[in-house]
Coordinates of C-alpha atoms in Angstrom, one line a residue:
Chain J
M22 CA 102.4 154.9 154.0
W23 CA 104.1 157.7 152.2
R24 CA 106.4 156.5 149.5
L25 CA 109.3 158.1 147.7
N26 CA 108.3 156.5 144.5
P27 CA 104.5 156.3 144.4
S28 CA 103.1 154.3 141.5
P29 CA 100.0 156.2 140.6
D30 CA 99.5 154.0 137.5
R31 CA 98.8 150.9 139.5
E32 CA 96.5 150.0 142.4
L33 CA 96.9 147.0 144.6
L34 CA 93.7 145.3 145.5
P35 CA 93.4 142.7 148.3
C36 CA 92.5 139.2 147.1
G37 CA 92.3 136.9 150.1
D38 CA 95.4 136.1 152.2
S39 CA 97.7 134.9 149.4
A40 CA 97.2 137.1 146.3
F41 CA 97.0 140.7 145.1
L42 CA 95.2 142.0 142.1
V43 CA 97.0 144.9 140.5
E44 CA 94.8 147.2 138.5
L45 CA 96.3 149.2 135.6
P46 CA 94.9 151.9 133.4
E47 CA 94.9 150.0 130.1
L48 CA 96.1 146.9 128.3
T49 CA 99.4 148.3 127.1
A50 CA 100.3 149.1 130.7
V51 CA 99.3 145.5 131.7
V52 CA 101.5 143.9 129.1
A53 CA 104.5 146.2 130.0
Y54 CA 104.0 145.6 133.7
Y55 CA 103.6 141.8 133.2
R56 CA 106.8 141.8 131.2
G57 CA 108.5 143.8 133.9
L58 CA 107.4 141.2 136.6
T59 CA 108.3 138.2 134.6
R60 CA 111.1 139.8 132.5
A61 CA 111.3 137.2 129.7
G62 CA 107.6 136.9 129.5
T63 CA 107.6 133.2 130.1
S64 CA 106.1 131.4 133.0
A65 CA 106.1 133.0 136.4
G66 CA 109.3 132.9 138.3
V67 CA 111.9 134.4 136.0
S68 CA 112.4 137.5 138.0
A69 CA 109.9 136.7 140.6
P70 CA 110.9 136.2 144.2
E71 CA 110.8 132.7 145.8
G72 CA 107.2 132.0 146.8
I73 CA 105.4 133.6 143.9
I74 CA 103.1 131.0 142.3
D75 CA 101.3 132.7 139.4
V76 CA 101.4 136.0 137.6
V77 CA 98.3 136.2 135.5
P78 CA 97.7 139.1 133.1
A79 CA 94.2 140.0 131.9
A80 CA 92.6 143.0 130.2
R81 CA 93.2 145.6 132.9
T82 CA 94.8 143.7 135.7
V83 CA 97.6 141.4 136.8
L84 CA 96.8 138.8 139.4
V85 CA 99.8 137.7 141.6
T86 CA 99.4 134.7 143.8
F87 CA 101.9 133.5 146.4
D88 CA 102.6 130.9 149.0
S89 CA 102.2 132.6 152.3
E90 CA 104.5 130.0 154.0
K91 CA 107.4 131.1 151.7
I92 CA 106.9 134.9 151.4
R93 CA 105.3 137.6 153.4
P94 CA 102.5 139.7 151.9
S95 CA 104.5 142.8 152.6
E96 CA 107.4 141.5 150.5
V97 CA 105.1 140.7 147.6
R98 CA 103.5 144.2 148.0
D99 CA 107.0 145.8 147.8
W100 CA 107.9 143.8 144.8
L101 CA 104.7 144.7 143.0
Q102 CA 105.1 148.4 143.9
S103 CA 108.7 148.7 142.8
A104 CA 108.6 146.6 139.6
E105 CA 109.4 148.6 136.5
P106 CA 107.2 148.2 133.5
A107 CA 109.1 146.9 130.4
Y108 CA 107.7 148.7 127.3
D109 CA 110.6 147.6 125.1
V110 CA 109.1 144.6 123.4
A111 CA 112.2 143.4 121.6
A112 CA 114.3 143.3 124.8
S113 CA 111.9 141.4 126.9
G114 CA 109.7 139.0 124.8
R115 CA 110.2 135.8 122.8
E116 CA 109.3 135.9 119.2
V117 CA 106.9 133.3 117.7
T118 CA 106.3 132.9 114.0
I119 CA 103.1 131.2 112.9
E120 CA 102.4 130.0 109.3
V121 CA 98.9 130.7 108.2
S122 CA 96.9 129.5 105.2
Y123 CA 94.6 132.5 104.7
G124 CA 91.2 132.0 103.2
G125 CA 89.0 131.2 106.2
P126 CA 85.2 131.1 106.0
D127 CA 84.9 134.7 107.2
L128 CA 87.7 136.3 105.2
A129 CA 85.3 137.7 102.5
E130 CA 82.9 139.1 105.1
T131 CA 85.7 140.5 107.2
A132 CA 87.2 142.3 104.1
Q133 CA 83.8 143.7 103.2
F134 CA 83.2 145.0 106.8
L135 CA 86.6 146.6 106.8
G136 CA 86.1 148.1 103.3
M137 CA 89.2 146.5 101.8
G138 CA 90.1 143.6 99.6
E139 CA 90.7 140.1 100.9
A140 CA 94.4 140.4 99.9
D141 CA 94.7 143.6 101.9
V142 CA 93.3 141.9 105.1
V143 CA 95.8 139.1 104.6
K144 CA 98.6 141.6 104.1
L145 CA 97.7 143.7 107.1
H146 CA 97.3 140.7 109.4
S147 CA 100.6 139.2 108.3
N148 CA 102.5 142.4 108.3
S149 CA 101.4 143.5 111.7
E150 CA 103.4 142.9 114.9
W151 CA 101.2 141.2 117.4
T152 CA 101.7 141.1 121.2
A153 CA 100.4 138.2 123.3
A154 CA 98.5 140.0 126.0
F155 CA 96.8 137.3 128.1
S156 CA 95.5 133.8 128.1
G157 CA 92.0 132.6 128.7
F158 CA 89.1 130.7 127.3
A159 CA 91.1 127.5 126.8
P160 CA 94.7 126.4 127.7
G161 CA 97.0 127.8 125.0
F162 CA 94.5 130.4 123.7
V163 CA 96.1 133.8 123.8
Y164 CA 94.6 137.2 123.1
L165 CA 96.9 139.0 120.7
V166 CA 96.8 142.8 120.2
T167 CA 98.6 145.0 117.7
T168 CA 99.5 148.7 117.4
H169 CA 96.6 149.8 115.0
E170 CA 92.9 149.5 114.9
R171 CA 92.5 148.7 111.2
L172 CA 91.6 145.1 111.7
R173 CA 88.9 145.7 114.3
V174 CA 85.8 143.6 113.5
P175 CA 82.8 142.6 115.6
R176 CA 82.2 139.0 116.7
R177 CA 79.9 136.9 114.5
N178 CA 76.2 137.4 115.4
T179 CA 75.8 133.7 115.8
P180 CA 78.8 131.8 117.2
R181 CA 79.8 128.6 115.6
T182 CA 79.2 125.5 117.7
A183 CA 82.5 124.0 116.5
V184 CA 85.5 126.1 115.3
P185 CA 88.2 123.8 113.9
V186 CA 91.5 123.5 115.7
G187 CA 94.1 125.9 114.3
S188 CA 91.6 128.5 113.1
V189 CA 93.0 132.0 113.0
G190 CA 90.4 134.6 114.0
L191 CA 89.7 138.2 114.7
A192 CA 87.3 139.7 117.2
G193 CA 87.2 143.3 118.5
E194 CA 90.8 144.5 119.1
F195 CA 92.1 140.9 119.2
S196 CA 93.5 138.2 117.0
G197 CA 93.9 134.6 118.2
V198 CA 94.4 131.0 117.2
Y199 CA 92.1 128.2 118.5
P200 CA 94.3 125.6 120.2
R201 CA 91.5 123.0 120.0
S202 CA 88.2 122.6 118.4
S203 CA 85.6 124.5 120.4
P204 CA 82.6 126.7 120.1
G205 CA 83.5 130.3 119.1
G206 CA 82.3 133.5 117.7
W207 CA 85.4 135.0 116.1
Q208 CA 85.7 135.9 112.4
L209 CA 87.9 133.1 110.9
I210 CA 90.3 134.3 108.3
G211 CA 92.8 131.4 108.1
T212 CA 94.2 128.2 109.6
T213 CA 97.5 127.0 110.9
T214 CA 99.0 123.6 111.4
A215 CA 101.1 124.8 114.3
A216 CA 100.4 123.1 117.6
L217 CA 99.2 125.9 119.9
W218 CA 98.9 123.5 122.9
D219 CA 100.8 120.2 123.3
A220 CA 100.3 118.8 126.7
S221 CA 103.2 116.3 126.3
K222 CA 105.8 119.1 126.2
A223 CA 107.5 120.7 129.1
E224 CA 106.4 124.1 127.7
P225 CA 102.9 123.1 126.4
A226 CA 101.9 126.6 125.1
L227 CA 103.4 127.8 121.8
I228 CA 102.4 131.4 122.6
R229 CA 102.8 132.8 126.1
P230 CA 101.8 136.2 127.5
G231 CA 104.4 138.8 126.7
D232 CA 105.5 137.1 123.5
L233 CA 105.8 138.8 120.1
V234 CA 103.8 137.0 117.4
R235 CA 104.2 137.3 113.6
F236 CA 101.9 135.6 111.1
V237 CA 103.4 134.6 107.7
E238 CA 101.5 133.4 104.7
A239 CA 102.1 129.7 104.2
Chain K
M10 CA 98.2 96.1 135.4
G11 CA 97.5 96.5 139.1
I12 CA 93.8 97.4 139.3
V13 CA 90.7 96.8 137.2
V14 CA 87.8 99.2 137.4
V15 CA 84.7 97.0 137.7
N16 CA 82.4 100.0 138.3
P17 CA 83.6 103.7 138.4
G18 CA 80.5 104.9 140.4
P19 CA 79.1 108.4 139.5
L20 CA 82.6 109.9 139.0
T21 CA 86.1 108.7 139.9
L22 CA 89.1 110.7 138.9
V23 CA 92.9 110.5 139.2
E24 CA 94.0 113.4 141.3
D25 CA 97.2 114.5 143.1
L26 CA 97.9 117.9 144.6
G27 CA 97.6 119.6 141.2
R28 CA 99.8 121.7 139.0
Q29 CA 100.4 125.2 140.3
G30 CA 101.9 128.0 138.4
W31 CA 100.4 127.7 135.0
A32 CA 97.4 130.0 135.3
S33 CA 99.1 132.5 132.9
L34 CA 98.7 129.8 130.2
G35 CA 95.1 129.3 131.0
L36 CA 95.4 126.2 133.1
S37 CA 93.7 125.7 136.4
P38 CA 95.6 124.2 139.4
S39 CA 93.2 121.2 139.6
G40 CA 94.2 118.5 142.1
A41 CA 92.2 116.9 145.0
L42 CA 89.4 119.0 146.3
D43 CA 90.1 117.8 149.8
R44 CA 93.8 118.0 149.8
Q45 CA 94.4 117.0 153.4
S46 CA 92.5 113.7 153.0
L47 CA 94.6 112.7 149.9
R48 CA 97.7 113.7 151.7
L49 CA 96.8 111.6 154.7
A50 CA 95.9 108.6 152.6
N51 CA 99.2 108.8 150.8
L52 CA 101.3 109.1 153.9
L53 CA 99.5 106.2 155.5
V54 CA 100.7 103.9 152.7
G55 CA 104.2 105.3 152.6
N56 CA 103.7 107.4 149.5
P57 CA 104.9 111.0 149.1
A58 CA 102.0 113.3 150.0
E59 CA 101.7 114.4 146.4
A60 CA 101.4 111.0 144.8
A61 CA 98.4 110.4 142.5
G62 CA 95.4 108.7 144.1
L63 CA 91.7 108.3 143.3
E64 CA 89.0 110.8 144.2
T65 CA 85.6 109.2 144.0
L66 CA 82.3 111.0 144.4
L67 CA 79.6 109.4 146.6
G68 CA 79.5 105.6 146.7
G69 CA 79.5 103.0 143.9
L70 CA 83.2 102.6 142.9
R71 CA 84.2 99.0 142.7
L72 CA 87.8 98.0 142.0
R73 CA 89.5 94.6 141.6
F74 CA 93.2 94.4 142.6
V75 CA 95.1 92.1 140.2
T76 CA 98.3 92.4 142.3
A77 CA 98.8 92.6 146.0
S78 CA 98.8 96.1 147.3
T79 CA 98.6 98.3 150.4
I80 CA 95.8 100.9 150.4
A81 CA 94.3 103.6 152.5
V82 CA 90.9 105.3 152.3
A83 CA 90.4 108.8 153.7
G84 CA 88.0 111.7 153.2
A85 CA 84.3 110.8 153.2
E86 CA 83.1 108.4 155.8
G87 CA 81.0 105.4 154.9
I88 CA 81.2 101.6 154.6
V89 CA 84.1 100.5 152.4
T90 CA 84.5 96.7 152.0
L91 CA 87.2 94.4 150.8
D92 CA 85.7 91.1 149.6
G93 CA 82.6 92.0 151.5
A94 CA 84.3 92.7 154.9
E95 CA 84.3 96.3 156.1
I96 CA 87.8 97.9 156.3
P97 CA 88.8 100.7 158.6
L98 CA 89.2 104.2 157.1
N99 CA 92.2 106.4 157.7
Q100 CA 94.7 103.6 158.0
A101 CA 96.8 101.3 155.8
V102 CA 95.2 98.0 154.8
R103 CA 96.8 95.1 152.9
V104 CA 95.0 93.9 149.8
A105 CA 95.5 90.4 148.4
P106 CA 95.6 89.7 144.7
G107 CA 92.1 89.3 143.3
A108 CA 90.4 91.2 146.2
V109 CA 87.5 93.5 145.3
L110 CA 87.1 96.9 147.0
D111 CA 83.7 98.4 147.2
F112 CA 82.7 102.0 148.3
G113 CA 79.3 102.4 149.9
S114 CA 77.4 105.6 150.2
P115 CA 79.1 108.0 152.5
L116 CA 77.3 108.9 155.7
F117 CA 79.5 112.0 156.2
G118 CA 81.2 114.0 153.4
L119 CA 81.1 113.5 149.7
R120 CA 84.5 112.4 148.3
Y121 CA 86.6 109.4 149.3
Y122 CA 90.3 109.4 148.6
L123 CA 92.1 106.1 147.8
A124 CA 95.8 105.9 148.0
V125 CA 97.6 102.8 146.7
Q126 CA 101.2 102.2 147.8
G127 CA 103.4 103.3 144.9
G128 CA 100.7 105.7 143.6
I129 CA 98.4 105.5 140.6
D130 CA 100.6 105.4 137.5
V131 CA 99.3 107.6 134.8
P132 CA 101.1 110.1 132.4
T133 CA 101.8 113.5 133.9
L134 CA 101.1 116.9 132.4
L135 CA 103.3 119.7 133.8
G136 CA 104.4 117.5 136.7
S137 CA 100.9 116.5 137.8
S138 CA 98.6 113.5 137.1
S139 CA 95.4 115.4 138.0
T140 CA 92.3 115.4 135.9
D141 CA 91.0 118.9 135.2
M142 CA 87.3 118.8 134.4
L143 CA 87.2 122.3 133.0
S144 CA 89.9 122.0 130.4
G145 CA 89.7 118.3 129.9
E146 CA 93.4 118.0 130.5
G147 CA 94.8 115.0 132.4
P148 CA 93.6 111.4 132.6
A149 CA 90.0 110.8 131.6
P150 CA 87.5 109.8 134.3
L151 CA 87.6 106.1 135.1
T152 CA 85.3 103.8 133.1
S153 CA 84.1 100.2 133.6
G154 CA 86.7 97.7 132.4
G155 CA 89.5 100.3 132.5
Q156 CA 92.8 99.4 134.1
L157 CA 95.1 101.3 136.3
G158 CA 98.8 100.8 136.8
I159 CA 100.5 101.1 140.2
G160 CA 103.6 103.2 140.3
R161 CA 106.7 103.2 142.4
A162 CA 106.3 106.4 144.3
S163 CA 107.9 106.2 147.6
A164 CA 108.4 108.6 150.5
G165 CA 111.8 107.0 151.1
N166 CA 110.7 105.4 154.3
G167 CA 110.4 101.9 153.1
P168 CA 107.1 100.1 153.1
S169 CA 104.5 100.7 155.6
S170 CA 105.1 98.1 158.3
G171 CA 101.9 99.0 160.1
A172 CA 99.7 97.7 157.4
R173 CA 97.1 95.2 158.4
T174 CA 96.0 92.2 156.4
G175 CA 92.5 92.3 155.1
A176 CA 89.7 93.8 157.2
G177 CA 90.2 94.6 160.8
T178 CA 89.2 96.7 163.7
G179 CA 92.0 99.0 163.3
A180 CA 94.0 99.6 166.4
G181 CA 97.5 100.8 165.7
A182 CA 97.5 100.3 162.0
G183 CA 99.4 102.9 159.9
A184 CA 102.0 103.3 162.6
G185 CA 104.7 102.2 160.2
T186 CA 104.8 105.4 158.3
R187 CA 104.9 107.7 161.3
G188 CA 108.3 109.0 162.1
K189 CA 111.3 110.0 159.9
A190 CA 110.1 111.9 156.9
H191 CA 106.5 112.8 157.5
V192 CA 104.2 113.7 160.4
L193 CA 100.7 112.4 159.6
P194 CA 98.2 115.2 159.4
A195 CA 95.4 115.0 162.0
I196 CA 92.3 113.1 160.9
R197 CA 89.6 115.7 160.2
R198 CA 86.2 114.2 160.4
A199 CA 84.2 114.6 157.2
P200 CA 81.3 117.1 157.6
D201 CA 77.9 116.0 158.9
P202 CA 75.5 116.7 156.0
G203 CA 72.9 117.8 158.6
R204 CA 75.0 120.5 160.1
A205 CA 76.4 123.7 158.8
I206 CA 80.0 124.0 157.9
T207 CA 82.0 127.1 158.5
A208 CA 84.6 128.6 156.1
R209 CA 86.7 131.7 156.8
V210 CA 86.8 134.5 154.2
D211 CA 89.0 137.4 153.5
R212 CA 88.1 140.5 151.5
G213 CA 88.2 140.1 147.8
P214 CA 89.3 142.7 145.2
R215 CA 85.8 143.9 144.3
A216 CA 84.2 144.0 147.8
D217 CA 83.5 147.7 147.1
W218 CA 81.4 146.9 144.2
F219 CA 78.6 145.8 146.6
D220 CA 76.4 147.8 148.9
L221 CA 77.4 148.1 152.6
D222 CA 74.9 145.5 153.7
S223 CA 76.1 142.8 151.3
W224 CA 79.2 141.9 153.4
R225 CA 77.0 141.6 156.4
R226 CA 74.6 139.4 154.5
L227 CA 77.5 137.3 153.2
V228 CA 78.8 136.5 156.7
S229 CA 75.6 136.4 158.7
Q230 CA 73.3 134.1 156.8
E231 CA 73.5 130.4 156.2
W232 CA 74.0 129.6 152.6
T233 CA 72.9 126.3 151.0
L234 CA 75.1 124.3 148.6
S235 CA 73.3 124.0 145.2
P236 CA 73.1 120.6 143.5
D237 CA 74.8 122.0 140.4
S238 CA 78.1 122.4 142.2
N239 CA 81.1 120.5 140.9
R240 CA 84.9 120.6 140.9
I241 CA 84.8 123.9 139.1
G242 CA 82.7 125.7 141.7
A243 CA 80.5 125.4 144.7
R244 CA 77.3 127.3 143.9
L245 CA 75.4 128.8 146.8
V246 CA 71.8 129.6 147.3
G247 CA 70.5 132.2 149.8
R248 CA 69.5 135.8 150.1
P249 CA 71.3 137.5 147.1
L250 CA 74.1 140.0 147.5
T251 CA 73.5 143.4 145.9
Q252 CA 76.0 144.9 143.4
T253 CA 76.0 148.6 143.3
R254 CA 78.6 149.2 140.6
L255 CA 76.9 148.0 137.5
E256 CA 79.5 148.5 134.8
E257 CA 80.9 145.5 133.0
L258 CA 84.1 144.1 134.6
P259 CA 86.8 143.3 132.1
S260 CA 87.8 139.7 132.7
E261 CA 90.5 139.4 135.5
G262 CA 92.5 136.7 137.1
M263 CA 90.6 134.5 139.6
V264 CA 92.1 132.8 142.6
L265 CA 91.2 129.5 144.2
G266 CA 88.5 130.1 146.7
A267 CA 87.2 133.3 145.0
L268 CA 83.6 134.1 145.8
Q269 CA 82.5 135.3 142.4
V270 CA 79.1 137.0 142.3
P271 CA 77.2 137.0 139.0
P272 CA 74.2 139.4 138.5
S273 CA 71.9 136.9 140.3
G274 CA 73.7 137.9 143.5
L275 CA 74.3 134.3 144.4
P276 CA 78.0 133.5 144.8
T277 CA 80.0 130.7 143.4
V278 CA 83.1 129.6 145.3
F279 CA 85.9 128.7 142.8
L280 CA 87.3 125.2 143.5
A281 CA 90.3 123.4 142.0
D282 CA 89.2 123.3 138.4
H283 CA 88.1 126.9 138.3
P284 CA 88.5 129.1 135.2
V285 CA 91.7 131.2 135.5
T286 CA 89.9 134.4 134.6
G287 CA 86.4 135.6 135.1
G288 CA 84.2 138.6 134.4
Y289 CA 82.1 138.9 137.6
P290 CA 83.2 140.7 140.7
V291 CA 84.8 138.8 143.6
I292 CA 83.5 140.0 146.9
A293 CA 85.6 137.6 149.2
V294 CA 88.1 134.8 149.1
V295 CA 87.7 131.6 151.1
R296 CA 90.9 130.6 153.1
R297 CA 92.7 127.8 151.3
T298 CA 92.7 125.4 154.4
D299 CA 88.9 125.7 154.6
L300 CA 88.4 124.8 150.9
D301 CA 88.9 121.1 151.9
L302 CA 85.6 121.3 153.8
L303 CA 83.8 122.7 150.8
G304 CA 85.0 119.8 148.7
Q305 CA 83.2 117.5 151.2
A306 CA 80.0 119.5 151.4
R307 CA 76.9 117.9 149.9
S308 CA 74.1 119.4 147.9
G309 CA 71.8 121.0 150.4
Q310 CA 74.5 121.4 153.0
R311 CA 74.4 124.7 155.0
I312 CA 77.5 126.9 154.8
R313 CA 78.5 129.8 157.0
F314 CA 81.2 132.3 156.2
L315 CA 83.3 133.8 158.9
G316 CA 84.9 137.1 158.1

């Protein structure tokens, strides 16, 4: 169908009878589109029409599932086609501040790899503005991205069998905080006592996709 | 405390209809694999359809009721006894204090659902009491000597007046809940392990990552359910599908029922406790209403996809 306002930046892929997978060119577009769909960047439903169940951002895509007894696929398609991406972070996301005790087991190695001092890694990590891009791996684990590439490090060659809860790590373009003890291959540069996941709360996740995250030295 | 777990059998979990809408936080929907059977069991005892019940795999579960209750068993079909006497399935049954309920090996299907009037009383997480085997959230699997409370969930219909006392032959029981608030779902027979089950599929987002013959192979052959299937996924064995686009797929959101195809070419159907994202292409998606059948399929069962 010919459209007045085509959206060349997004492609809607079929995903069974009650979901669409929206493919976007890169991660920044995913975050902006996700914020546009959910507006406040909290759980699905803030600006979503009745019948939308989940809006799930990932690295290049946003998955949208719906209840086909409450909303027609064509209505969902129209909503997804017409949604405006929200690039303005401040206006659309919550801000979460996390206190970190820097000095994790991989801080020295990370500094060495990046060719800077340990204090510079700490400064750069805590002075950068991080955006929560998407969840995965475990409930409450969120992949955080920032605007520069100066903290890019590879994963550890040998993953740890048990990364302690609250570990703050770096891997590739991402930073993240382990919400529970689990195996993991990220470079650990600090720890936090903040509860990333508290199942007894109405909003169990401290960080949700779309949020702005700042780390401060404890 | 209402119920003592004498023996949990191979795996018994508290499940309701799950917690939808939290995939963006990394949490699967979870809930009963055979939703229609849990719904039926609940409605038979006058509970809301979404009350928490027990999902028990194969036979072996043994419970002792400390307090008098009304129960219903649905889903798998086998011999279930109360103090040694067989009880009818798919209808409400009165249980006297001290009575012992035993689940025999199912002859058809895999998972029994037990509803207790008032619901199983366990703490909820995001509105659901379901156990999620992937994330470990929700109540732990039942263990011997454990105790379960009975809640006060009610469909607002009053108690089920059609309940029978003890074992019986079954005519007319369960009639008390029919009427005002809920229409009982039709009883769907659990699948015969010796016959193929059929599940409808729709196109998935990465169907074009496979060669032209793969879709035909997907829907024309009989697949076999692998023994390493669980609540996370039903793993299938058969003639592999062939992926033609070989670049790495960045992780993307996965729906319930997604047929994800790893490099082996053998698909896994994502069930209730599935990971919310995955990095293998999804060729097709099983219709939600047909997933109940997959939850009752046994290891070795033949499966056909209609699409």
